[in-house]
Short mmCIF file of C-alpha atoms and ligand atoms in Angstrom, two decimals:
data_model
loop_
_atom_site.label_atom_id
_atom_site.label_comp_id
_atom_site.label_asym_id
_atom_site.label_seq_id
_atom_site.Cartn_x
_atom_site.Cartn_y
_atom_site.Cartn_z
CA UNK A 15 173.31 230.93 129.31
CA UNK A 16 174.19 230.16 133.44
CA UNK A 17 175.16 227.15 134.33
CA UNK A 18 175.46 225.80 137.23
CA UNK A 19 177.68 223.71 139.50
CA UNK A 20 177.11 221.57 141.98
CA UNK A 21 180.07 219.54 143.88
CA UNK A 22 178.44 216.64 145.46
CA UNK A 23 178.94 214.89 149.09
CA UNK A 24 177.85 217.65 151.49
CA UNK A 25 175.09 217.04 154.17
CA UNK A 26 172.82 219.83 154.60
CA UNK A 27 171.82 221.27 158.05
CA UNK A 28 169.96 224.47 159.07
CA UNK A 29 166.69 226.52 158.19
CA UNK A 30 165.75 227.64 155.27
CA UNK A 31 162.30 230.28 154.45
CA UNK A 32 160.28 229.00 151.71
CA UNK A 33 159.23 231.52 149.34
CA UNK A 34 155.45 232.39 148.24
CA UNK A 35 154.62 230.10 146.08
CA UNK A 36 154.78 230.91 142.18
CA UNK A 37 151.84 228.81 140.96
CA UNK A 38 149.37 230.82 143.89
CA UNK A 39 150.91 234.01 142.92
CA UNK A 40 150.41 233.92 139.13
CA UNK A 41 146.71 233.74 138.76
CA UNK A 42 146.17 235.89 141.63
CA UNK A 43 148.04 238.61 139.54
CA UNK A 44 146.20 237.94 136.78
CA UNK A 45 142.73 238.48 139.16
CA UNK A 46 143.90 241.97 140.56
CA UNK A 47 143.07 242.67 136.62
CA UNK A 48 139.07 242.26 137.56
CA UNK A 49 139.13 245.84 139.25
CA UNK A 50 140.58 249.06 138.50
CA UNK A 51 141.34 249.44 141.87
CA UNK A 52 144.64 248.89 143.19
CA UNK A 53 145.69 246.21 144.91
CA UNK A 54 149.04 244.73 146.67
CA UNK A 55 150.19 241.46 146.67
CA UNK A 56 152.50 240.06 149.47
CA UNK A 57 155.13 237.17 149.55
CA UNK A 58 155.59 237.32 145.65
CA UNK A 59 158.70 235.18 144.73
CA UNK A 60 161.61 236.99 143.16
CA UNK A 61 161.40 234.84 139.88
CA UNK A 62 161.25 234.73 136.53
CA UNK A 63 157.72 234.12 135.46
CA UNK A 64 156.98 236.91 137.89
CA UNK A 65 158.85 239.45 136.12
CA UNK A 66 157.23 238.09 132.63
CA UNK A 67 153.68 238.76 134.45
CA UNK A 68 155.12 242.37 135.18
CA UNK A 69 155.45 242.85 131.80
CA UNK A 70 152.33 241.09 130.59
CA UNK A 71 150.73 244.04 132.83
CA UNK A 72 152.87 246.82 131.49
CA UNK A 73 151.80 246.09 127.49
CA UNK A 74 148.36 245.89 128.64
CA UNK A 75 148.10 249.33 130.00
CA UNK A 76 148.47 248.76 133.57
CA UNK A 77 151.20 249.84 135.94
CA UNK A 78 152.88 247.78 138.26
CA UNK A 79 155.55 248.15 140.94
CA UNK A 80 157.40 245.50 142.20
CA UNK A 81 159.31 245.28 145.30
CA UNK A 82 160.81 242.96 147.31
CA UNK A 83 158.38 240.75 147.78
CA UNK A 84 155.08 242.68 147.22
CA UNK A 85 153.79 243.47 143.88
CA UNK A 86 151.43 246.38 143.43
CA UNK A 87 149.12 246.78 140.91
CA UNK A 88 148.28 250.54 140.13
CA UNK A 89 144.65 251.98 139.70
CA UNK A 90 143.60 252.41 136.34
CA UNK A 91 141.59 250.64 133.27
CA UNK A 92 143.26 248.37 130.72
CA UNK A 93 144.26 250.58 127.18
CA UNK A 94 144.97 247.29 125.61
CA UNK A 95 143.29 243.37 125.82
CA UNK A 96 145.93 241.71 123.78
CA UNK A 97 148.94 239.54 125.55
CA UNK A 98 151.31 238.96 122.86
CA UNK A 99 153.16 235.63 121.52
CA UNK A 100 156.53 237.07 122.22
CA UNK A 101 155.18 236.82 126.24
CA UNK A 102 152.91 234.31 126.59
CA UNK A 103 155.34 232.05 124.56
CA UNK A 104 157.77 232.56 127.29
CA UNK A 105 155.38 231.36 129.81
CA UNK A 106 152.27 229.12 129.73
CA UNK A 107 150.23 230.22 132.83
CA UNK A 108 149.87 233.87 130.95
CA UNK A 109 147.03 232.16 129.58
CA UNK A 110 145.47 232.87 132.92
CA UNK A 111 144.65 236.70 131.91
CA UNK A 112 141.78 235.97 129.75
CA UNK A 113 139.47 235.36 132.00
CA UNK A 114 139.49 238.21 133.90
CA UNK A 115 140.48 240.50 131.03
CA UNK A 116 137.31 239.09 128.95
CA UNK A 117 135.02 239.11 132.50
CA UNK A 118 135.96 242.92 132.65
CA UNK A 119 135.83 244.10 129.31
CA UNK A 120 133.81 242.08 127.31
CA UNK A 121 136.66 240.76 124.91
CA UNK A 122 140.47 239.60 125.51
CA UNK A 123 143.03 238.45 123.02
CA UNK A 124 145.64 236.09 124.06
CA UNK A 125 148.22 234.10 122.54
CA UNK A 126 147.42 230.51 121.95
CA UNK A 127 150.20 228.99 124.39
CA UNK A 128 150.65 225.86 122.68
CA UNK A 129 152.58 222.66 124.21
CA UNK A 130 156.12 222.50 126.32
CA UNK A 131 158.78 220.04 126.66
CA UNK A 132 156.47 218.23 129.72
CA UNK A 133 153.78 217.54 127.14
CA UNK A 134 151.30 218.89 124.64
CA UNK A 135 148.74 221.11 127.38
CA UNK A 136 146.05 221.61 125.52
CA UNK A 137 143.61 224.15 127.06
CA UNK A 138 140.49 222.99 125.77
CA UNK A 139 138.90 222.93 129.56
CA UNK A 140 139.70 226.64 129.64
CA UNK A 141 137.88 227.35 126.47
CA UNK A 142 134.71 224.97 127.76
CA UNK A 143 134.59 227.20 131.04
CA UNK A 144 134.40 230.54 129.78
CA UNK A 145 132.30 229.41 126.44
CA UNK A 146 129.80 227.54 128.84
CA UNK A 147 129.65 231.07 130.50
CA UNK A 148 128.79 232.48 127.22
CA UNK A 149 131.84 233.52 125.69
CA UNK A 150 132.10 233.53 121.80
CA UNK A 151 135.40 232.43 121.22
CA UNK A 152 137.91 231.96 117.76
CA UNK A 153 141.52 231.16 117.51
CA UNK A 154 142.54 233.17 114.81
CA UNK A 155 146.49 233.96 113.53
CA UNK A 156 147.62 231.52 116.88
CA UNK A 157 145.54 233.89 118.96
CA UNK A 158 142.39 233.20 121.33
CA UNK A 159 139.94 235.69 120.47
CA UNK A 160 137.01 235.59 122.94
CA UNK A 161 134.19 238.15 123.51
CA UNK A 162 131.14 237.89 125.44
CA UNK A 163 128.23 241.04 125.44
CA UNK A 164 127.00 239.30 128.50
CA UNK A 165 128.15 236.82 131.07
CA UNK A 166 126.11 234.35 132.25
CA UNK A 167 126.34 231.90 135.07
CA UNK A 168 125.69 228.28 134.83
CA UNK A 169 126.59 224.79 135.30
CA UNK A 170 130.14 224.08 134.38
CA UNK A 171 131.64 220.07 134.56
CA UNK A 172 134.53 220.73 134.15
CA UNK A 173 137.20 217.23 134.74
CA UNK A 174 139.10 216.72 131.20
CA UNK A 175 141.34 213.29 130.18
CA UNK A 176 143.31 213.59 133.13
CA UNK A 177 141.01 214.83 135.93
CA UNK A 178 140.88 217.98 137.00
CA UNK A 179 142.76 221.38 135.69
CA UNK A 180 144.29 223.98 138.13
CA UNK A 181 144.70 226.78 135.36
CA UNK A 182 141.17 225.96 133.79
CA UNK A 183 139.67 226.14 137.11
CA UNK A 184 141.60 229.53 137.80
CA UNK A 185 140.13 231.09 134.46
CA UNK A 186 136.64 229.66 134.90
CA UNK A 187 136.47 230.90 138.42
CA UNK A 188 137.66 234.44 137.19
CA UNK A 189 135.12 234.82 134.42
CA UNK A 190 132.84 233.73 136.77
CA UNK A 191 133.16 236.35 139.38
CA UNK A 192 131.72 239.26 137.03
CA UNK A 193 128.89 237.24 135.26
CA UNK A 194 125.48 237.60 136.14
CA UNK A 195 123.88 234.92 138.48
CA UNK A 196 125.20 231.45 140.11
CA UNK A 197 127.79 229.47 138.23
CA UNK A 198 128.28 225.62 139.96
CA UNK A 199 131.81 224.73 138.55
CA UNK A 200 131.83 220.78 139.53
CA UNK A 201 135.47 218.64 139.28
CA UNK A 202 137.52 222.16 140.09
CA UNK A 203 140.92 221.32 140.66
CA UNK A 204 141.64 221.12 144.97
CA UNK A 205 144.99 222.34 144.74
CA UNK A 206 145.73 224.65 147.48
CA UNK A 207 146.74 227.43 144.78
CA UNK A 208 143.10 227.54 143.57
CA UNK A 209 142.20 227.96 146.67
CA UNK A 210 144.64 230.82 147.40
CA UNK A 211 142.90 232.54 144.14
CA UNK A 212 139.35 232.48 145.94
CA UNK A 213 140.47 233.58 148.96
CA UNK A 214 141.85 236.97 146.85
CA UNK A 215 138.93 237.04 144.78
CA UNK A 216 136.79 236.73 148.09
CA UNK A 217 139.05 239.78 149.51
CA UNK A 218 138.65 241.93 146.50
CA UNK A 219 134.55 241.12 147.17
CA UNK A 220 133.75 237.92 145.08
CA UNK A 221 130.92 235.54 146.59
CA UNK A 222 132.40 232.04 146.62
CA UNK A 223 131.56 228.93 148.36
CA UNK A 224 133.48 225.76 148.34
CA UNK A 225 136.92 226.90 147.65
CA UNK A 226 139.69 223.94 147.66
CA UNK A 227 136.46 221.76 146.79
CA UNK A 228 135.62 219.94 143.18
CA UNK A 229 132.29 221.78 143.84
CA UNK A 230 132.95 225.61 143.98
CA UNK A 231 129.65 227.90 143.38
CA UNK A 232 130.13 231.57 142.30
CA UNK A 233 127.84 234.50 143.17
CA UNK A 234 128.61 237.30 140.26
CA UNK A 235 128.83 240.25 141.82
CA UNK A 236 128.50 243.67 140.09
CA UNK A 237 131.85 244.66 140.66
CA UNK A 238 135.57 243.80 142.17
CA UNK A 239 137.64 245.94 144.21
CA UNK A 240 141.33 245.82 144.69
CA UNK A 241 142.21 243.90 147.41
CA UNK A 242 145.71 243.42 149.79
CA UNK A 243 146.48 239.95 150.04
CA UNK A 244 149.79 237.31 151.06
CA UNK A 245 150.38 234.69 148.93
CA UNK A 246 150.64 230.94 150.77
CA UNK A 247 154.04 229.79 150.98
CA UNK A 248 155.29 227.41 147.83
CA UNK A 249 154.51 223.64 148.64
CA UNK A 250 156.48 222.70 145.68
CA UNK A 251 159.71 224.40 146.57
CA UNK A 252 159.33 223.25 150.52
CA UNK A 253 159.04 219.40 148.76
CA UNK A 254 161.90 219.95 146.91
CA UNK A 255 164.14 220.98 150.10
CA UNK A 256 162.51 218.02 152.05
CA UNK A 257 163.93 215.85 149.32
CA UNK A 258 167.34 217.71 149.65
CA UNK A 259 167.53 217.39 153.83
CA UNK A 260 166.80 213.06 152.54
CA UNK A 261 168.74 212.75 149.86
CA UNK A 262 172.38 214.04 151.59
CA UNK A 263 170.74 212.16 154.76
CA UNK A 264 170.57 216.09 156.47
CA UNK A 265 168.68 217.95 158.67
CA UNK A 266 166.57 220.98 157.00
CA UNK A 267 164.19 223.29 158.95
CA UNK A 268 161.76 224.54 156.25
CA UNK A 269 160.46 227.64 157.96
CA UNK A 270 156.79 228.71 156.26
CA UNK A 271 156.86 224.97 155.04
CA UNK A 272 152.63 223.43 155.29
CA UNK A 273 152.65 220.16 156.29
CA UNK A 274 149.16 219.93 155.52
CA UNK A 275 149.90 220.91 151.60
CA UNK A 276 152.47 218.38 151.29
CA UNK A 277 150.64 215.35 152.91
CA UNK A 278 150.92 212.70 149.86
CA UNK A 279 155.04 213.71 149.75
CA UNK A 280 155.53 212.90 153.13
CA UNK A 281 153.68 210.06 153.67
CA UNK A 282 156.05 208.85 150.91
CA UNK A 283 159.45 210.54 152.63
CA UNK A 284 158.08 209.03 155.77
CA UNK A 285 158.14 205.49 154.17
CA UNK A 286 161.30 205.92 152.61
CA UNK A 287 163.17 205.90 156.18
CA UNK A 288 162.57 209.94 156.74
CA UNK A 289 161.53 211.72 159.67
CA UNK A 290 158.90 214.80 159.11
CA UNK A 291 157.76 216.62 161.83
CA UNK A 292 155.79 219.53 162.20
CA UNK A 293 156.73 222.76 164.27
CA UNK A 294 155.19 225.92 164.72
CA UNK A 295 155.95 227.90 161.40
CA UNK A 296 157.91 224.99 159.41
CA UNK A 297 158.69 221.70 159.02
CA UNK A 298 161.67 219.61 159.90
CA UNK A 299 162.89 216.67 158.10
CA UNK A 300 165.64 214.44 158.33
CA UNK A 301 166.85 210.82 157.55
CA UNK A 302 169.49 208.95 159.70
CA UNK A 303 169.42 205.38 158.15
CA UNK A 304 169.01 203.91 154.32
CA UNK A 305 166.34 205.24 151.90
CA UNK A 306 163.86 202.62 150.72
CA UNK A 307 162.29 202.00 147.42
CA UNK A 308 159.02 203.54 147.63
CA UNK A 309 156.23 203.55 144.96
CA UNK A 310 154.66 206.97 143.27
CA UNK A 311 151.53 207.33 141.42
CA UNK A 312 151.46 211.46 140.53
CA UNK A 313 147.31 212.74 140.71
CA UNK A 314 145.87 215.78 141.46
CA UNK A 315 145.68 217.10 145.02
CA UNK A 316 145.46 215.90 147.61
CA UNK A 317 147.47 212.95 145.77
CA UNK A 318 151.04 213.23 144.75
CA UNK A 319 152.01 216.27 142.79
CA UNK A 320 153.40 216.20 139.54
CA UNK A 321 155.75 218.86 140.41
CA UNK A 322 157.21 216.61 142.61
CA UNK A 323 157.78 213.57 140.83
CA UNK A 324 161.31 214.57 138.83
CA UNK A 325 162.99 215.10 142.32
CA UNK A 326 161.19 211.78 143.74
CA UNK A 327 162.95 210.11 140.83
CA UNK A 328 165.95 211.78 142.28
CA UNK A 329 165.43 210.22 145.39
CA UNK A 330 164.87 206.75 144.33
CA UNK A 331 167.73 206.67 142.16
CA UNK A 332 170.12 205.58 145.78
CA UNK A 333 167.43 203.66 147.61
CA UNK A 334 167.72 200.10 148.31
CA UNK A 335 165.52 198.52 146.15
CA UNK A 336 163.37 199.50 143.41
CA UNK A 337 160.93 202.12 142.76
CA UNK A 338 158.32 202.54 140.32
CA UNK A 339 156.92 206.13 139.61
CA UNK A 340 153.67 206.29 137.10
CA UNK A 341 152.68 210.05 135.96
CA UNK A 342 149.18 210.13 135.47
CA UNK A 343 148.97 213.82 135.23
CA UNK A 344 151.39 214.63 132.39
CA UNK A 345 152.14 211.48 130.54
CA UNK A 346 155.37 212.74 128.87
CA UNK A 347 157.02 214.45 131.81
CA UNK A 348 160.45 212.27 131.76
CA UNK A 349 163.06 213.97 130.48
CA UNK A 350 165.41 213.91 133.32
CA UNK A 351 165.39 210.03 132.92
CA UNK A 352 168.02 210.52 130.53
CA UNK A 353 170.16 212.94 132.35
CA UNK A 354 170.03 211.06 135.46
CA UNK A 355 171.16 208.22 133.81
CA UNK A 356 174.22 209.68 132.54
CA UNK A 357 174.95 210.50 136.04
CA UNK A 358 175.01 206.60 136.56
CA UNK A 359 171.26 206.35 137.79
CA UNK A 360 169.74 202.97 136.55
CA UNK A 361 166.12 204.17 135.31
CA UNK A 362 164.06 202.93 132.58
CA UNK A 363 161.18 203.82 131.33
CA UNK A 364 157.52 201.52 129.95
CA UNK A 365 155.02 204.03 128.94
CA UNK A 366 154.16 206.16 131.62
CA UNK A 367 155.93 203.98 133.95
CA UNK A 368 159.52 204.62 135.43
CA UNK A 369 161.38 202.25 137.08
CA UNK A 370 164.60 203.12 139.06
CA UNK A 371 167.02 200.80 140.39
CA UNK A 372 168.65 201.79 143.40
CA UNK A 373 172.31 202.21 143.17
CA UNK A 374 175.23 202.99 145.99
CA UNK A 375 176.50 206.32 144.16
CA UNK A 376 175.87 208.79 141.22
CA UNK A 377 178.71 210.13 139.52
CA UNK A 378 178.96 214.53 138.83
CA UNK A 379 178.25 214.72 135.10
CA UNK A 380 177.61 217.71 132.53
CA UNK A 381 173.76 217.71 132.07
CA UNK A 382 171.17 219.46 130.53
CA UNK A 383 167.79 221.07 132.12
CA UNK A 384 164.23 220.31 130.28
CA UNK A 385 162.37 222.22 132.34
CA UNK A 386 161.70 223.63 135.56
CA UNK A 387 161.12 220.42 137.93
CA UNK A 388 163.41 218.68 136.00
CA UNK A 389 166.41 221.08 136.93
CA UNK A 390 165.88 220.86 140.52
CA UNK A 391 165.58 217.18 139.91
CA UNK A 392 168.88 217.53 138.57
CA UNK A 393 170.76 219.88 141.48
CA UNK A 394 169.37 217.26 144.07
CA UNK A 395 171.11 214.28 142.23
CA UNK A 396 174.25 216.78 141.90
CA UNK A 397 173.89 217.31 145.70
CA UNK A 398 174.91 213.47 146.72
CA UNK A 399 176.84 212.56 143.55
CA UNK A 400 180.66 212.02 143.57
CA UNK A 401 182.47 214.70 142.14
CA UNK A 402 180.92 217.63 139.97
CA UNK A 403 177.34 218.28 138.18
CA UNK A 404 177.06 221.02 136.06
CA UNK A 405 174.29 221.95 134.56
CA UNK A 406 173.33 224.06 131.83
CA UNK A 407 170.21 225.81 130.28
CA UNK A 408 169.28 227.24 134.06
CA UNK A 409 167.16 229.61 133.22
CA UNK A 410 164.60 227.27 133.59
CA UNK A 411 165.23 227.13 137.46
CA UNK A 412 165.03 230.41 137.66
CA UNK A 413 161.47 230.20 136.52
CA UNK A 414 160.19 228.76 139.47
CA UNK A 415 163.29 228.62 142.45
CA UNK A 416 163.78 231.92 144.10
CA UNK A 417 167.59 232.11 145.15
CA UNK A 418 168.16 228.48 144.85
CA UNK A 419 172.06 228.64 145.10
CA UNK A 420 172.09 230.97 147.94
CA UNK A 421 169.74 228.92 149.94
CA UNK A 422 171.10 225.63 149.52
CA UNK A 423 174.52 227.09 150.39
CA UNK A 424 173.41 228.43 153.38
CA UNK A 425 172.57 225.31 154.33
CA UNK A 426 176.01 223.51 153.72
CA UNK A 427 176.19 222.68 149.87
CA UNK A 428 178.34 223.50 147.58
CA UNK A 429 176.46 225.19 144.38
CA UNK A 430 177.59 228.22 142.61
CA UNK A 431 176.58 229.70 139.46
CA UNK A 432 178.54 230.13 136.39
CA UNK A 433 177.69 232.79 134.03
CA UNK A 434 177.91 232.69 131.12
N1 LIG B 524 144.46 219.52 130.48
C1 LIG B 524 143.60 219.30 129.45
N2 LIG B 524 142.92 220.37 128.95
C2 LIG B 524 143.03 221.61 129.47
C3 LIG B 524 143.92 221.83 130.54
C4 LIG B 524 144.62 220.75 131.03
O1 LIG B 524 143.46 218.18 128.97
O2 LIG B 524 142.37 222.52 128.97
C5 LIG B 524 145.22 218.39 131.04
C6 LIG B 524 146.73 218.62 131.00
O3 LIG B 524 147.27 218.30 129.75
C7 LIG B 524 147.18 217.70 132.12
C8 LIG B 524 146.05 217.82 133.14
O4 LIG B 524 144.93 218.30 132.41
O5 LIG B 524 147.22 216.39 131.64
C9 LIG B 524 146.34 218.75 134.29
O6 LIG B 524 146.86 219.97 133.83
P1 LIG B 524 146.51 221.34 134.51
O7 LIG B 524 145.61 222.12 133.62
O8 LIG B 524 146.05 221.13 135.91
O9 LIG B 524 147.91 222.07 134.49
P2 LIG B 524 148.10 223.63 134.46
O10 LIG B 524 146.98 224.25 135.19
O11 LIG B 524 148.38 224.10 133.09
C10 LIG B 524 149.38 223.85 136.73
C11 LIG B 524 150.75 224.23 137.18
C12 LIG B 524 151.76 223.18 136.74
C13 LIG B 524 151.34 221.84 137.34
C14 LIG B 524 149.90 221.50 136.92
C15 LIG B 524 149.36 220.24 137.55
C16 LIG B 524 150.70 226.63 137.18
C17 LIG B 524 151.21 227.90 136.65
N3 LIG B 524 151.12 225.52 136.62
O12 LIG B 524 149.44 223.79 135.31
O13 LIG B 524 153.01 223.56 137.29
O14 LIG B 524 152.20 220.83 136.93
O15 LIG B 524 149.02 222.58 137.28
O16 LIG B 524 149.33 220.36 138.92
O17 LIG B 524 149.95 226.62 138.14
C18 LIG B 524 155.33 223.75 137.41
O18 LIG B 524 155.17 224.55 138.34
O19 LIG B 524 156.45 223.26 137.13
C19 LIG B 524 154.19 223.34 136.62
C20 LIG B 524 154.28 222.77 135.42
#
């Protein structure tokens, strides 16, 4: 397994081009699957849940090319409708292919994903949608088995425990597309990846209205047709190098970077001492004096993401003062606590509740990635600690951070990968 290493003390300058963003990209794959058409996708990340969708497509029949940054789906039908454990174990937004796989052919079998190290993820919402849509569905041998003779549409409510759900939203919506008559999905998730899906389903001919709303209405239409389409650029990585350009108290040019998709993050950077301003293509931020304590409740958008709260955490751990972060969206997500704190971070944790002590410095340690936000959580601590950070089980970065090393050390760090 990679490691890597990260020697602390370095203060980043420069531009860096955010990638397309993973969490757009992944259901929009999954949608080119409502037509036999072909279709090309643009700004795909080079990453590592990518190249598991690839193969999700390949064992269901369906060839794919990928390239650079564009990923093109072949023409053709489906010759299978099962996605197996041994993929959709590795990653738990495959679940995303049954709905369009059961819109377009009636039935779809897909592995149950079960929980992750961020908490248990149940996908009861996703089974609500597409049953309220008239799906029959069974989990047999740890596998959804849904089939529908018909689609129909209808009224959907669809907030869970925790508000709304991006990936339940994503599979409703798709289901939705192909069944006959209006469905009203109301409490869709806002996040600016679900819109990203309609706007593809709308290019490969879906009727949609309200898009990036909790009120979306879908029009079934007859039939889909493949569609050519660029991904929006990833909000999550872009907050993640804002964090870097405050945390080494740099200067980062995030060319691509939406200020209006990171909105709750830097009203928060803002109040922490940073400076965020917006320029044509991309954001700058910087930070010339101390970083205050600021306080973080995670929601879903337009509030603070969730993907952004381990590197917050990061942040907080060398303000003045103290911070309190409260996840409301995944009420486990907290590994890292531990990991920072062997890196001399002062962070405890009541409930759902974290609160971080400034300190003046963090010391390099050996640590461990959890999971995806977590790691970067982790490389941004390395970036200002004293000394050296290495950390293991990376393969979870590479999940979700296109050429993380190479683009921080373009800007001035010093990160290198080990293998291993
Ligand atoms: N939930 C339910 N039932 C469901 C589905 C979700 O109770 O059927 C709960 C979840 O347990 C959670 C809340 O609803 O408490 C929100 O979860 P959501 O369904 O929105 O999460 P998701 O769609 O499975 C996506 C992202 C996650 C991101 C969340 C929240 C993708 C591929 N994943 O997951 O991204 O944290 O939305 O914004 O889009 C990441 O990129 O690191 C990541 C984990």
């Amino acid at each position: 397994m990679d490691k890597l290493v990260v020697e602390g003390g370095k203060t980043l300058s420069g531009s860096l081009r955010i990638s397309g963003s993973k969490n757009a990209c992944l259901p929009i794959l999954a949608a080119s699957l409502l037509s036999e058409g072909s279709s090309c996708i643009r700004n795909v990340p080079e990453l590592k849940d990518v190249s598991t969708m690839a193969s999700i497509f390949s064992s269901l029949g369906r060839k794919v090319d990928l390239s650079g940054d564009v990923f093109t789906v072949g023409e053709g039908e489906l010759t299978n409708m099962m996605a197996s454990y041994e993929l959709v174990s590795t990653m738990r937004a495959s679940v995303v292919v049954l709905g369009p796989i059961l819109a377009k052919y009636g039935e779809a079998k897909v592995s149950f994903p079960g929980g992750c190290v961020i908490g248990a993820r149940p996908i009861d919402l996703h089974l609500k949608g597409l049953r309220a849509l008239g799906a029959d569905i069974k989990i047999e041998g740890g596998y959804i088995v849904a089939k529908a003779k018909k689609l129909k549409g209808t009224k959907i409510y669809l907030g869970g425990h925790f508000g709304s759900s991006v990936l339940a939203t994503a599979n409703t919506l798709m289901t939705a597309v192909l069944a006959d008559g209006e469905t009203v999905i109301e409490d869709a998730a806002c996040e600016p990846e679900v819109e990203d899906l309609c706007g593809f389903l709308m290019a490969m001919g879906a009727d949609i209205k309200g898009a990036g709303t909790p009120t979306v209405r879908v029009r079934g239409v007859k039939e889909l047709r493949g569609a050519d389409y660029s991904v929006i650029p990833d909000r999550i990585e872009a907050g993640t190098y804002m964090i870097a350009a405050m945390i080494t108290g740099g200067k980062l040019f995030l060319e691509n970077a939406r200020v209006e998709h990171n909105l709750a993050l830097i009203d928060k950077l803002k109040e922490a001492g940073g400076t965020v301003d917006e320029k044509e293509n991309g954001v700058e931020v910087y930070r010339k004096g101390a970083i205050h304590a600021v306080d973080i409740t995670t929601l879903t958008y337009p509030g603070f993401s969730t993907d952004l709260q381990a590197q917050m955490m990061s942040l907080s751990t060398i303000c003045d003062g103290i911070s309190v972060i409260t996840e409301k969206i995944f009420p486990d997500r907290f590994i890292h606590i531990s990991e920072l704190n062997r890196m001399g971070a002062e962070i405890i944790l009541e409930g759902s509740t974290a609160i971080i002590k400034g300190v003046k410095k963090l010391s390099g340690a050996p640590v461990m990635a959890s999971d995806l936000r977590a790691s970067a959580a982790l490389v941004l601590a390395g970036l200002v600690a004293d000394g050296r950070t290495e950390i293991s089980r990376i393969y979870h970065l590479d999940r979700g951070y296109e050429h993380l090393e190479d683009k921080l050390s373009a800007v001035g760090a010093k990160v290198w990968r080990v293998k291993e």
